[in-house]
Amino acid sequence: MKYRPSRRTRRFGIGAVAVLMLAGMNGPALYRFSSDKYHKYKINQPEYKARNGHWDVVNVPEEYRINTIHAALLHTGKVLLVAGSGNNAKNFAAKSFRSVLWDPVKNSYRNIPTPQDLFCAGHSQLPDGKLLVAGGTQRYEKLKGDVEKAGGLMFVHNEDPDKPKTFPAGTRFTGKENGKVFESKDPVLVPRAKKAKNRKSGKVTVTASTARVYVEALRKGKRYQTGTQDNYRIEGLEGKDRRNFYGIAQKLSFDKKDFQGIKTAYEFDPVAERYVPVDPMHEARWYPTLTTLQDGRVLSVSGLDEIGQVVPGKNETYDPRTKKWKYLPKKRFFPTYPALFLSKGGRIFYTGSNAGYGPDNVGRTPGIWDLKTNVFKTVPGMSDPDILETSMSVLLPPAQEQRYMVLGGGGVGEDPRATAKTRIVDLRKARPRFHDGPKLYSEVRYPSSVILPDDTLLTTNGSGDYRGRDGSNVLRAEVYDPKTNTARAVADPLVGRNYHSGALLLPDGRVMTFGSDSLFGDSANTKPGTFQQQIDLYTPPYLFRDARPTLVDTAPRTVKHGAKATYRTPHAPAIERVRLIRPGSFTHVTNVEQRSIALDFVAGRDSVTVRIPKDPSLVPPGWYMLTVVDDEGTPSKAAWVEVPASAGASKH
């Protein structure tokens, strides 16, 4: 008798085949689903967190989400997030400039009125706890094909030794030969001419002064461009002014127009929570580096000027007491956002890291810069020296050891090359020289590195190509131990972060990460990228231990260089280290503020007495986080300490 399956059996068989077919077709998706589920399970296990730490997303209300370009920790414990126009030309045109103040403890937010476009400014911590913000954006770049009006640089001359003159935006210049009219886009001050008298002959000579301003044709079209030099009459002048004031311009064309900087400077007051205008810089700067000096002044270096050219070595300092800027007597050229650290003895150490504009063969060699003499002593040994752009530089903890690390980096401009190398140099040696450290988790540009209170270094994210191109974002993180010169992987970050991203240590020992500005939104480079507005918090392994030391009296206090301070703590016998950590100020792979200083201390039964080092080049004046670390490497929450400027700190 021939067997015939029942109708129920046939239905079951058909269903089973269908399930198998669906499983075959959706196998990869099912595998990914199960893998993701297991991964989430694994990373939330106590053992995993205790070994690798953990990432969490910060719940930021919609109205406070911005394109965070800059972030700085303030002595109030709050973080200033600055977008300016946020690399968005529409925001710039609408004069929509944003800053948000975030309280990580309460997770509360406040919109801060932002007076100008601080996008791509520089910033530095001041001795009194204010944040100096200088420079920003005057005009967005335009690629060659997007330039609609002929334009370029106009040199405005003044031959009158008795009279300076300011020409407002909209001043018109008419060519004497070509007859074409161009209009200035910004106001320009032309100083009085220089007059000198020869002692022997008594003859007086006058040398014309010049100032530069960007001009554009009044109308669109190729016929309004010029190809040769011409003299230009200035509209509205009469009498002697018509002869004494005039313009000279070379080619005014449709070439690419770079970003242009501004001279404006502000102090952000963390207590009043507002920007306070101070005197502008002498030079307009977009992409500058600001570095605090040992006497509390701030050095401002490089950047693109008001016509989109790299400032030609004209560096200046800001005095927070007078609110004035002063040129350094001699010039020294650096590419934009150079990593310039205050080092032992008050000299400036340039690691070679930078983040952008400038020729590939000028100003990119690491070295020690003496501001008094302008002597620059090259430090050799850098591996991959031609791919240092968008690398991260850090003064390794503790700062007394004067060891610096350079991490990753890429080729100049949109060069696709990247490196996984780390390079270390010890400036205490008679002849300092870079040598390679352990390799990073990947070949990477734009890594973010943060000094942790336990003397390790967290490095996270970045991309293997320019601005994450070709889907090259790297979702990896590691912790480097300077003592053992080894690195190990920790929990992977939640999102990719490349250009316009960064990270900061918070007073409770966690790390915040922000930003990312991918050029494209897919690995095929067919969709435009979107700015990553998500903020994440990394909780290091040391915060998943059973207990952590505490400081009982954490009220802010002032302690001078060389002075002592006593803090009560019930964990005094277990205290092994005390660290003084300068709050970070991060933008464009650059955070020259962060440093961790080892403090001498004496532990009592229920207290610890610490001493601030005397050397202001080791401890530049300002506010610091003081944290005690126990014998298991677990840090306390920080207490805020103000170290005022020393009266004897030498000026350069």
XYZ file of C-alpha atoms in Angstrom:
652
model
C 0.000 0.000 0.000
C 1.457 3.352 -1.045
C 1.916 5.847 1.843
C 0.161 9.190 1.481
C 0.895 11.954 3.946
C -2.092 13.500 5.659
C -3.206 17.036 4.849
C -1.865 18.193 8.213
C 1.522 16.591 7.536
C 1.675 18.155 4.097
C 0.902 21.590 5.543
C 3.611 21.138 8.178
C 6.151 20.090 5.555
C 5.368 23.006 3.296
C 5.629 25.372 6.290
C 8.957 23.869 7.319
C 10.350 24.311 3.817
C 9.130 27.895 3.801
C 10.778 28.557 7.173
C 14.026 27.034 5.954
C 13.879 29.114 2.769
C 13.216 32.300 4.768
C 16.000 31.407 7.168
C 18.334 30.907 4.228
C 17.381 34.234 2.698
C 17.463 36.159 6.007
C 20.320 34.291 7.621
C 22.694 37.261 7.698
C 20.007 39.498 9.184
C 19.083 36.914 11.802
C 22.756 36.461 12.600
C 23.240 40.185 12.985
C 20.151 40.414 15.180
C 21.338 37.646 17.452
C 24.902 39.022 17.453
C 23.702 42.533 18.370
C 21.535 41.111 21.119
C 24.439 39.121 22.528
C 26.755 42.123 22.248
C 24.341 44.283 24.238
C 24.064 41.534 26.817
C 27.835 41.139 27.060
C 28.741 44.840 27.382
C 26.236 45.273 30.221
C 27.689 42.505 32.370
C 29.444 43.728 35.552
C 32.619 41.820 34.707
C 32.813 43.418 31.256
C 32.272 46.927 32.627
C 34.887 46.416 35.326
C 37.391 45.473 32.631
C 36.390 47.726 29.696
C 34.140 50.505 30.995
C 30.796 51.472 29.503
C 29.267 54.035 27.106
C 25.931 55.815 27.571
C 24.015 58.320 25.461
C 23.274 61.701 27.038
C 19.620 62.648 26.783
C 19.831 66.104 25.201
C 16.463 67.813 24.604
C 15.830 68.719 20.973
C 16.031 72.484 21.522
C 19.593 72.192 22.865
C 21.073 69.946 20.198
C 23.722 71.796 18.239
C 26.646 71.094 15.937
C 29.221 71.153 18.722
C 32.552 72.283 17.262
C 34.218 73.443 20.495
C 33.840 72.270 24.103
C 35.458 73.543 27.292
C 35.054 72.448 30.904
C 34.511 75.410 33.243
C 35.332 75.658 36.960
C 31.609 75.632 37.745
C 31.611 72.017 36.544
C 29.552 72.965 33.517
C 30.635 72.475 29.909
C 30.428 75.230 27.305
C 29.426 73.766 23.942
C 30.037 76.103 21.009
C 28.761 75.708 17.469
C 28.731 79.234 16.132
C 27.253 78.637 12.691
C 28.204 74.966 13.056
C 29.817 74.566 9.619
C 26.462 75.395 8.080
C 26.473 78.182 5.482
C 22.710 78.698 5.873
C 23.153 79.379 9.600
C 25.958 81.801 8.762
C 23.798 83.688 6.244
C 20.958 83.853 8.774
C 23.378 84.946 11.543
C 22.202 81.999 13.613
C 25.066 81.398 16.032
C 24.702 78.905 18.904
C 26.313 78.110 22.245
C 24.836 75.844 24.921
C 25.876 75.481 28.562
C 25.491 71.917 29.860
C 25.506 70.808 33.500
C 26.583 67.133 33.451
C 25.496 66.572 37.073
C 21.914 67.794 36.641
C 21.850 67.137 32.876
C 20.402 70.627 32.470
C 20.961 73.033 29.594
C 20.888 76.718 28.803
C 21.112 78.514 25.475
C 23.786 81.204 25.582
C 23.438 84.267 23.322
C 26.382 84.130 20.918
C 27.333 87.558 19.539
C 29.394 86.487 16.506
C 30.276 83.404 14.507
C 32.750 81.671 16.819
C 32.932 78.698 14.464
C 36.618 77.667 14.239
C 37.815 80.126 16.890
C 40.578 79.407 19.392
C 40.082 79.196 23.164
C 42.098 78.964 26.347
C 41.537 78.898 30.116
C 42.361 82.182 31.862
C 43.799 82.479 35.394
C 40.512 83.721 36.879
C 38.493 80.850 35.406
C 37.066 82.699 32.452
C 37.476 81.209 28.979
C 39.156 83.344 26.326
C 37.571 82.804 22.898
C 39.272 84.586 19.997
C 38.751 84.538 16.252
C 36.050 82.828 14.233
C 34.402 83.106 10.840
C 34.000 86.236 8.732
C 33.117 84.453 5.502
C 32.568 80.860 4.358
C 34.704 79.284 1.680
C 33.497 79.017 -1.898
C 34.845 76.420 -4.275
C 35.920 77.579 -7.710
C 32.715 76.439 -9.384
C 30.536 78.104 -6.746
C 32.046 81.603 -6.915
C 29.439 83.852 -8.548
C 31.201 87.221 -8.422
C 34.789 88.052 -9.307
C 36.746 89.076 -6.246
C 40.003 89.056 -4.345
C 42.439 91.130 -2.367
C 42.585 94.931 -2.525
C 45.589 96.737 -0.977
C 44.403 100.131 0.264
C 47.237 102.704 0.444
C 47.540 105.887 2.523
C 50.220 108.510 1.744
C 49.030 111.006 4.390
C 51.359 110.914 7.454
C 48.883 112.872 9.565
C 45.645 111.038 8.938
C 44.463 107.433 9.350
C 41.127 106.572 7.770
C 38.486 103.873 8.097
C 36.591 102.844 4.973
C 33.251 101.167 5.722
C 31.977 97.959 4.173
C 30.486 98.757 0.777
C 33.245 101.199 -0.218
C 33.648 101.124 -4.017
C 36.931 100.941 -5.929
C 37.080 101.793 -9.651
C 40.000 100.676 -11.810
C 41.830 103.493 -13.591
C 42.722 101.294 -16.562
C 40.028 98.619 -16.633
C 37.166 100.838 -15.403
C 35.670 97.947 -13.417
C 34.046 98.557 -10.049
C 34.535 96.415 -6.932
C 32.997 96.751 -3.502
C 34.604 96.025 -0.110
C 32.831 93.404 1.987
C 34.130 94.596 5.369
C 35.345 97.826 6.973
C 39.084 98.500 6.793
C 41.299 100.868 8.789
C 44.301 102.299 6.905
C 46.940 103.688 9.331
C 48.648 107.011 8.738
C 51.733 106.945 6.509
C 55.168 106.796 8.108
C 57.233 110.014 8.076
C 60.997 110.025 8.636
C 63.537 112.897 8.628
C 67.165 112.415 7.605
C 69.369 113.938 10.306
C 72.127 115.022 7.932
C 70.188 116.334 4.968
C 67.020 117.300 6.783
C 65.040 115.690 3.995
C 61.668 114.230 5.004
C 60.476 111.006 3.388
C 56.986 109.593 3.585
C 56.284 105.853 3.214
C 52.717 104.907 2.403
C 50.910 102.566 4.792
C 48.730 99.728 3.509
C 45.795 97.664 4.669
C 44.028 94.742 3.021
C 40.361 94.138 2.351
C 38.380 91.589 0.352
C 36.413 93.064 -2.571
C 33.846 91.681 -5.017
C 32.412 92.817 -8.330
C 28.991 94.441 -8.162
C 27.469 91.949 -10.615
C 27.796 88.320 -11.574
C 29.553 87.297 -14.735
C 32.976 86.542 -16.190
C 33.227 89.934 -17.880
C 33.648 91.642 -14.507
C 36.883 89.824 -13.616
C 40.364 91.274 -14.148
C 43.626 89.648 -15.156
C 46.334 92.210 -14.391
C 47.342 94.746 -11.761
C 45.568 98.081 -11.722
C 45.280 101.186 -9.547
C 41.815 101.905 -8.129
C 40.155 105.206 -7.247
C 38.139 105.185 -4.018
C 34.603 106.507 -4.351
C 33.538 109.501 -2.253
C 36.959 111.087 -1.652
C 37.663 114.753 -2.314
C 40.659 117.099 -2.314
C 43.955 115.698 -1.018
C 42.266 112.451 0.058
C 41.721 111.575 -3.603
C 45.506 111.563 -4.088
C 46.549 110.138 -0.720
C 44.155 107.178 -0.565
C 43.930 104.611 -3.378
C 43.770 100.879 -4.025
C 46.014 98.446 -5.882
C 44.861 94.956 -6.835
C 46.224 92.085 -8.878
C 43.887 89.523 -10.464
C 40.292 89.734 -9.206
C 38.786 86.504 -10.412
C 36.632 83.427 -9.801
C 39.327 81.405 -8.021
C 38.395 79.400 -4.914
C 37.790 81.617 -1.898
C 38.943 80.185 1.440
C 37.327 80.760 4.814
C 38.145 84.149 6.300
C 38.771 84.971 9.951
C 37.789 87.709 12.394
C 39.784 89.654 15.002
C 37.076 89.628 17.656
C 37.785 88.249 21.140
C 35.555 87.474 24.128
C 35.920 86.257 27.662
C 33.199 83.795 28.605
C 32.263 84.360 32.245
C 31.239 81.003 33.841
C 29.501 82.732 36.760
C 27.516 85.316 34.793
C 27.240 82.720 31.990
C 27.733 85.185 29.164
C 30.279 86.357 26.591
C 32.033 89.615 27.497
C 33.770 91.466 24.616
C 37.421 92.455 25.043
C 39.866 94.177 22.703
C 40.154 92.449 19.317
C 43.344 90.752 18.165
C 45.656 92.605 15.813
C 45.216 89.805 13.255
C 42.041 88.150 12.034
C 42.266 84.410 12.740
C 40.223 81.372 11.696
C 41.706 78.064 13.022
C 44.113 79.660 15.549
C 45.704 77.982 18.569
C 45.585 79.732 21.954
C 48.099 78.593 24.605
C 48.257 79.851 28.199
C 51.731 81.020 29.267
C 53.288 80.716 32.727
C 52.425 84.309 33.689
C 48.765 83.917 32.667
C 49.009 85.662 29.315
C 47.734 83.771 26.270
C 49.672 83.202 23.066
C 47.642 83.359 19.824
C 49.200 81.727 16.766
C 48.319 81.091 13.109
C 44.839 80.960 11.527
C 43.402 82.210 8.245
C 43.200 86.000 8.107
C 40.517 88.358 6.784
C 41.356 87.489 3.180
C 41.663 83.716 3.690
C 45.471 83.449 3.819
C 47.437 81.800 6.637
C 48.637 84.543 9.001
C 52.307 84.952 7.956
C 53.987 84.303 11.296
C 52.554 87.354 13.077
C 51.882 86.021 16.585
C 50.501 87.939 19.558
C 49.726 87.633 23.269
C 46.687 88.603 25.346
C 47.101 90.049 28.835
C 43.972 89.249 30.910
C 44.794 92.088 33.323
C 44.724 94.821 30.689
C 42.484 93.002 28.166
C 44.969 94.071 25.461
C 46.853 92.236 22.707
C 50.519 92.727 21.853
C 52.537 91.430 18.905
C 55.571 89.260 19.553
C 58.623 91.199 18.302
C 59.620 88.533 15.775
C 57.682 86.336 13.381
C 57.404 82.536 13.257
C 55.134 80.657 10.870
C 52.928 77.681 11.773
C 50.111 75.913 9.901
C 46.628 76.352 11.354
C 45.680 74.866 14.752
C 49.266 73.922 15.636
C 49.690 71.847 18.828
C 51.682 74.297 20.979
C 52.264 73.296 24.624
C 53.713 75.304 27.489
C 56.739 73.230 28.515
C 59.318 73.297 31.307
C 61.058 76.641 31.649
C 58.324 78.543 29.840
C 59.328 77.481 26.349
C 56.743 76.376 23.795
C 56.893 72.831 22.452
C 55.427 72.244 19.002
C 54.694 68.556 18.472
C 54.090 68.893 14.725
C 50.365 68.156 15.038
C 48.087 70.587 13.221
C 44.635 70.594 11.733
C 44.477 72.184 8.377
C 45.790 74.973 6.246
C 49.314 75.887 5.216
C 51.984 74.633 2.815
C 53.095 71.041 3.315
C 56.775 71.952 3.673
C 56.756 75.011 5.952
C 56.260 75.156 9.715
C 55.480 71.475 10.187
C 58.681 70.276 11.884
C 58.435 69.586 15.659
C 60.628 71.653 17.931
C 61.114 73.818 21.021
C 60.396 77.521 20.589
C 61.934 80.142 22.879
C 59.635 83.161 22.789
C 62.309 85.478 24.191
C 64.843 84.856 21.440
C 62.549 83.405 18.746
C 65.039 80.519 18.467
C 63.409 77.275 17.330
C 65.292 74.055 18.107
C 64.167 71.116 15.974
C 63.310 67.837 17.721
C 64.152 64.933 15.345
C 62.966 61.342 15.069
C 59.303 61.815 14.089
C 58.088 58.831 12.068
C 55.544 59.443 9.292
C 56.388 63.182 9.452
C 54.423 63.940 6.273
C 51.137 62.640 7.745
C 50.944 64.590 10.989
C 47.899 66.657 10.022
C 44.812 65.806 12.110
C 46.974 63.894 14.625
C 46.345 64.189 18.382
C 49.022 65.426 20.799
C 49.095 64.981 24.577
C 51.410 65.859 27.477
C 51.505 62.429 29.105
C 50.775 62.159 32.831
C 52.285 63.141 35.135
C 53.330 66.431 33.566
C 56.598 66.542 35.558
C 58.007 63.853 33.261
C 57.688 66.148 30.207
C 56.875 63.252 27.892
C 54.653 64.033 24.917
C 52.773 61.622 22.676
C 51.569 62.201 19.104
C 48.811 59.803 18.019
C 47.738 58.928 14.475
C 47.380 61.577 11.796
C 46.832 61.933 8.071
C 48.179 63.546 4.936
C 47.893 67.263 4.225
C 44.457 68.405 3.050
C 42.224 65.697 1.593
C 45.069 63.182 1.293
C 43.576 59.706 2.016
C 46.603 58.484 3.975
C 46.443 57.800 7.707
C 48.749 56.172 10.248
C 48.368 53.969 13.321
C 51.658 55.146 14.784
C 52.157 56.789 18.138
C 55.347 58.763 18.766
C 56.814 59.720 22.143
C 59.466 62.246 23.138
C 61.049 63.034 26.523
C 61.987 66.715 26.768
C 64.032 66.141 29.928
C 66.769 64.551 27.870
C 69.728 66.633 26.714
C 68.987 65.742 23.108
C 65.285 64.886 22.939
C 64.224 62.648 20.077
C 60.919 61.043 19.096
C 60.583 57.264 19.107
C 57.607 55.094 18.227
C 55.220 53.879 20.904
C 52.658 51.058 20.611
C 50.424 51.198 17.559
C 46.889 52.524 17.783
C 43.813 50.369 17.224
C 43.752 51.445 13.583
C 45.231 53.827 11.031
C 43.311 56.896 12.053
C 42.898 60.642 11.644
C 41.037 62.807 14.227
C 41.489 60.549 17.305
C 40.426 62.090 20.624
C 42.688 61.488 23.629
C 41.884 62.322 27.249
C 44.131 62.092 30.315
C 42.442 60.088 33.083
C 43.037 60.626 36.827
C 44.722 57.205 37.182
C 47.587 58.363 34.906
C 46.336 56.500 31.839
C 45.264 57.919 28.481
C 41.939 57.142 26.809
C 41.938 57.412 23.001
C 38.785 56.931 21.002
C 37.266 57.141 17.504
C 38.628 58.904 14.392
C 38.498 57.797 10.765
C 40.844 56.117 8.323
C 40.342 58.734 5.613
C 39.560 62.421 5.281
C 36.352 63.246 7.208
C 35.215 59.614 7.344
C 35.256 59.278 3.564
C 34.606 55.759 2.134
C 32.831 54.714 5.337
C 36.119 54.832 7.242
C 34.855 55.795 10.723
C 36.585 53.714 13.408
C 34.452 52.552 16.358
C 37.315 51.597 18.645
C 38.822 52.857 21.887
C 41.855 52.004 23.976
C 43.637 52.917 27.194
C 47.386 53.560 27.150
C 49.538 53.197 30.277
C 52.641 55.436 30.104
C 54.370 53.463 32.860
C 54.327 50.173 30.966
C 54.193 51.733 27.487
C 51.313 49.403 26.597
C 47.776 49.909 25.323
C 44.705 47.707 25.581
C 41.280 47.810 23.963
C 38.274 48.948 25.987
C 34.547 49.231 25.216
C 33.771 50.345 21.671
C 32.190 53.809 21.283
C 28.565 54.019 20.192
C 28.880 56.229 17.104
C 31.561 57.238 14.617
C 33.391 60.502 15.234
C 35.877 62.211 12.924
C 36.256 65.867 11.876
C 34.781 68.398 14.343
C 34.663 65.907 17.217
C 36.361 65.803 20.610
C 36.361 64.604 24.202
C 36.747 66.036 27.719
C 37.371 64.653 31.212
C 34.596 65.574 33.657
C 35.106 66.226 37.401
C 33.479 62.911 38.358
C 36.035 60.915 36.337
C 33.856 60.189 33.301
C 34.641 61.302 29.737
C 32.256 63.062 27.369
C 32.574 62.766 23.594
C 30.909 65.078 21.088
C 30.569 65.980 17.427
C 31.531 64.513 14.053
C 31.176 66.029 10.623
C 31.415 63.287 8.003
C 31.778 64.430 4.420
C 29.454 61.653 3.196
C 26.641 59.653 4.733
C 27.454 56.305 3.124
C 30.489 54.196 2.260
C 29.903 54.742 -1.471
C 30.239 58.541 -1.004
C 26.923 59.208 -2.742
C 24.947 60.813 0.105
C 25.858 64.017 1.942
C 26.893 63.572 5.553
C 24.980 64.912 8.548
C 26.515 66.376 11.691
C 26.557 63.986 14.672
C 24.839 65.922 17.469
C 24.803 63.023 19.935
C 26.814 63.407 23.145
C 28.083 60.231 24.827
C 29.571 59.510 28.240
C 32.279 56.926 28.827
C 32.502 55.521 32.347
C 36.022 54.081 32.798
C 36.612 50.725 34.512
C 37.778 52.414 37.729
C 34.206 53.595 38.410
C 32.852 50.021 38.435
C 34.807 48.993 41.533
C 33.178 48.393 44.913
C 34.236 51.729 46.407
C 36.066 54.957 45.606
C 37.827 57.466 47.841
C 36.061 60.688 48.738
C 37.037 64.226 49.610
C 34.759 65.587 52.310
C 35.462 69.312 51.998
C 35.367 70.080 48.276
C 34.489 73.780 48.387
C 36.578 75.710 45.835
C 39.679 77.279 47.317
C 42.699 79.304 46.247
C 46.178 77.821 46.722
C 49.318 79.632 45.544
C 52.335 78.095 43.856
C 54.436 76.329 46.502
C 51.645 76.496 49.114
C 49.871 73.679 50.975
C 46.218 72.758 51.432
C 44.590 70.099 53.610
C 41.511 68.090 52.666
C 39.539 65.758 54.907
C 39.013 62.239 53.618
C 38.005 59.041 55.441
C 40.187 57.080 53.019
C 43.477 58.828 53.831
C 45.491 55.648 54.606
C 44.634 54.212 51.177
C 45.588 57.320 49.187
C 48.475 56.551 46.848
C 48.481 59.527 44.456
C 47.129 63.069 44.227
C 46.661 64.720 40.851
C 45.977 68.312 39.807
C 44.257 68.213 36.399
C 43.738 71.268 34.210
C 40.269 71.355 32.582
C 40.261 70.670 28.873
C 39.366 72.982 25.999
C 38.975 70.881 22.850
C 38.487 71.591 19.151
C 39.839 70.196 15.867
C 41.977 67.400 17.388
C 43.599 70.078 19.566
C 43.569 70.306 23.357
C 46.779 71.909 24.548
C 45.165 72.831 27.885
C 44.887 69.371 29.440
C 47.674 68.306 31.793
C 47.854 66.196 34.960
C 50.365 67.238 37.622
C 51.548 64.937 40.410
C 51.324 66.592 43.840
C 53.502 65.863 46.843
C 51.265 64.950 49.774
C 51.211 63.699 53.346
C 48.351 61.461 54.447
C 47.109 61.691 58.022
C 44.511 59.551 59.758
C 41.544 61.305 58.149
C 43.094 63.975 55.960
C 45.582 64.564 53.176
C 47.823 67.629 52.892
C 48.987 68.519 49.387
C 51.535 70.975 48.049
C 51.238 72.865 44.738
C 54.535 72.899 42.780
C 56.346 76.231 42.667
C 57.008 76.151 38.911
C 54.367 78.141 36.960
C 55.571 76.621 33.686
C 54.488 73.256 35.118
C 51.312 74.645 36.725
C 50.181 77.620 34.603
C 47.768 79.839 36.554
C 44.101 78.938 36.475
C 41.521 76.567 37.917
C 42.245 72.865 38.360
C 40.539 69.642 39.392
C 42.210 68.065 42.417
C 41.598 64.347 42.821
C 42.998 61.689 45.158
C 43.632 58.175 43.860
C 43.648 55.059 46.081
C 45.932 52.019 45.995
C 43.659 50.308 43.454
C 43.862 53.248 41.033
C 40.356 54.505 41.795
C 40.019 58.312 41.776
C 37.751 60.486 43.880
C 35.415 63.092 42.489
C 37.392 66.267 41.984
C 37.596 69.363 44.143
C 38.172 72.671 42.355
C 41.349 74.613 43.150
C 42.384 78.047 41.876
C 46.121 78.577 41.377
C 46.605 82.337 40.850
C 49.334 83.871 38.709
C 52.620 84.220 40.606
C 54.025 87.702 40.981
C 57.461 86.415 40.048
C 56.442 84.515 36.926
C 58.768 85.781 34.213
C 57.351 87.284 31.066
C 58.689 86.418 27.634
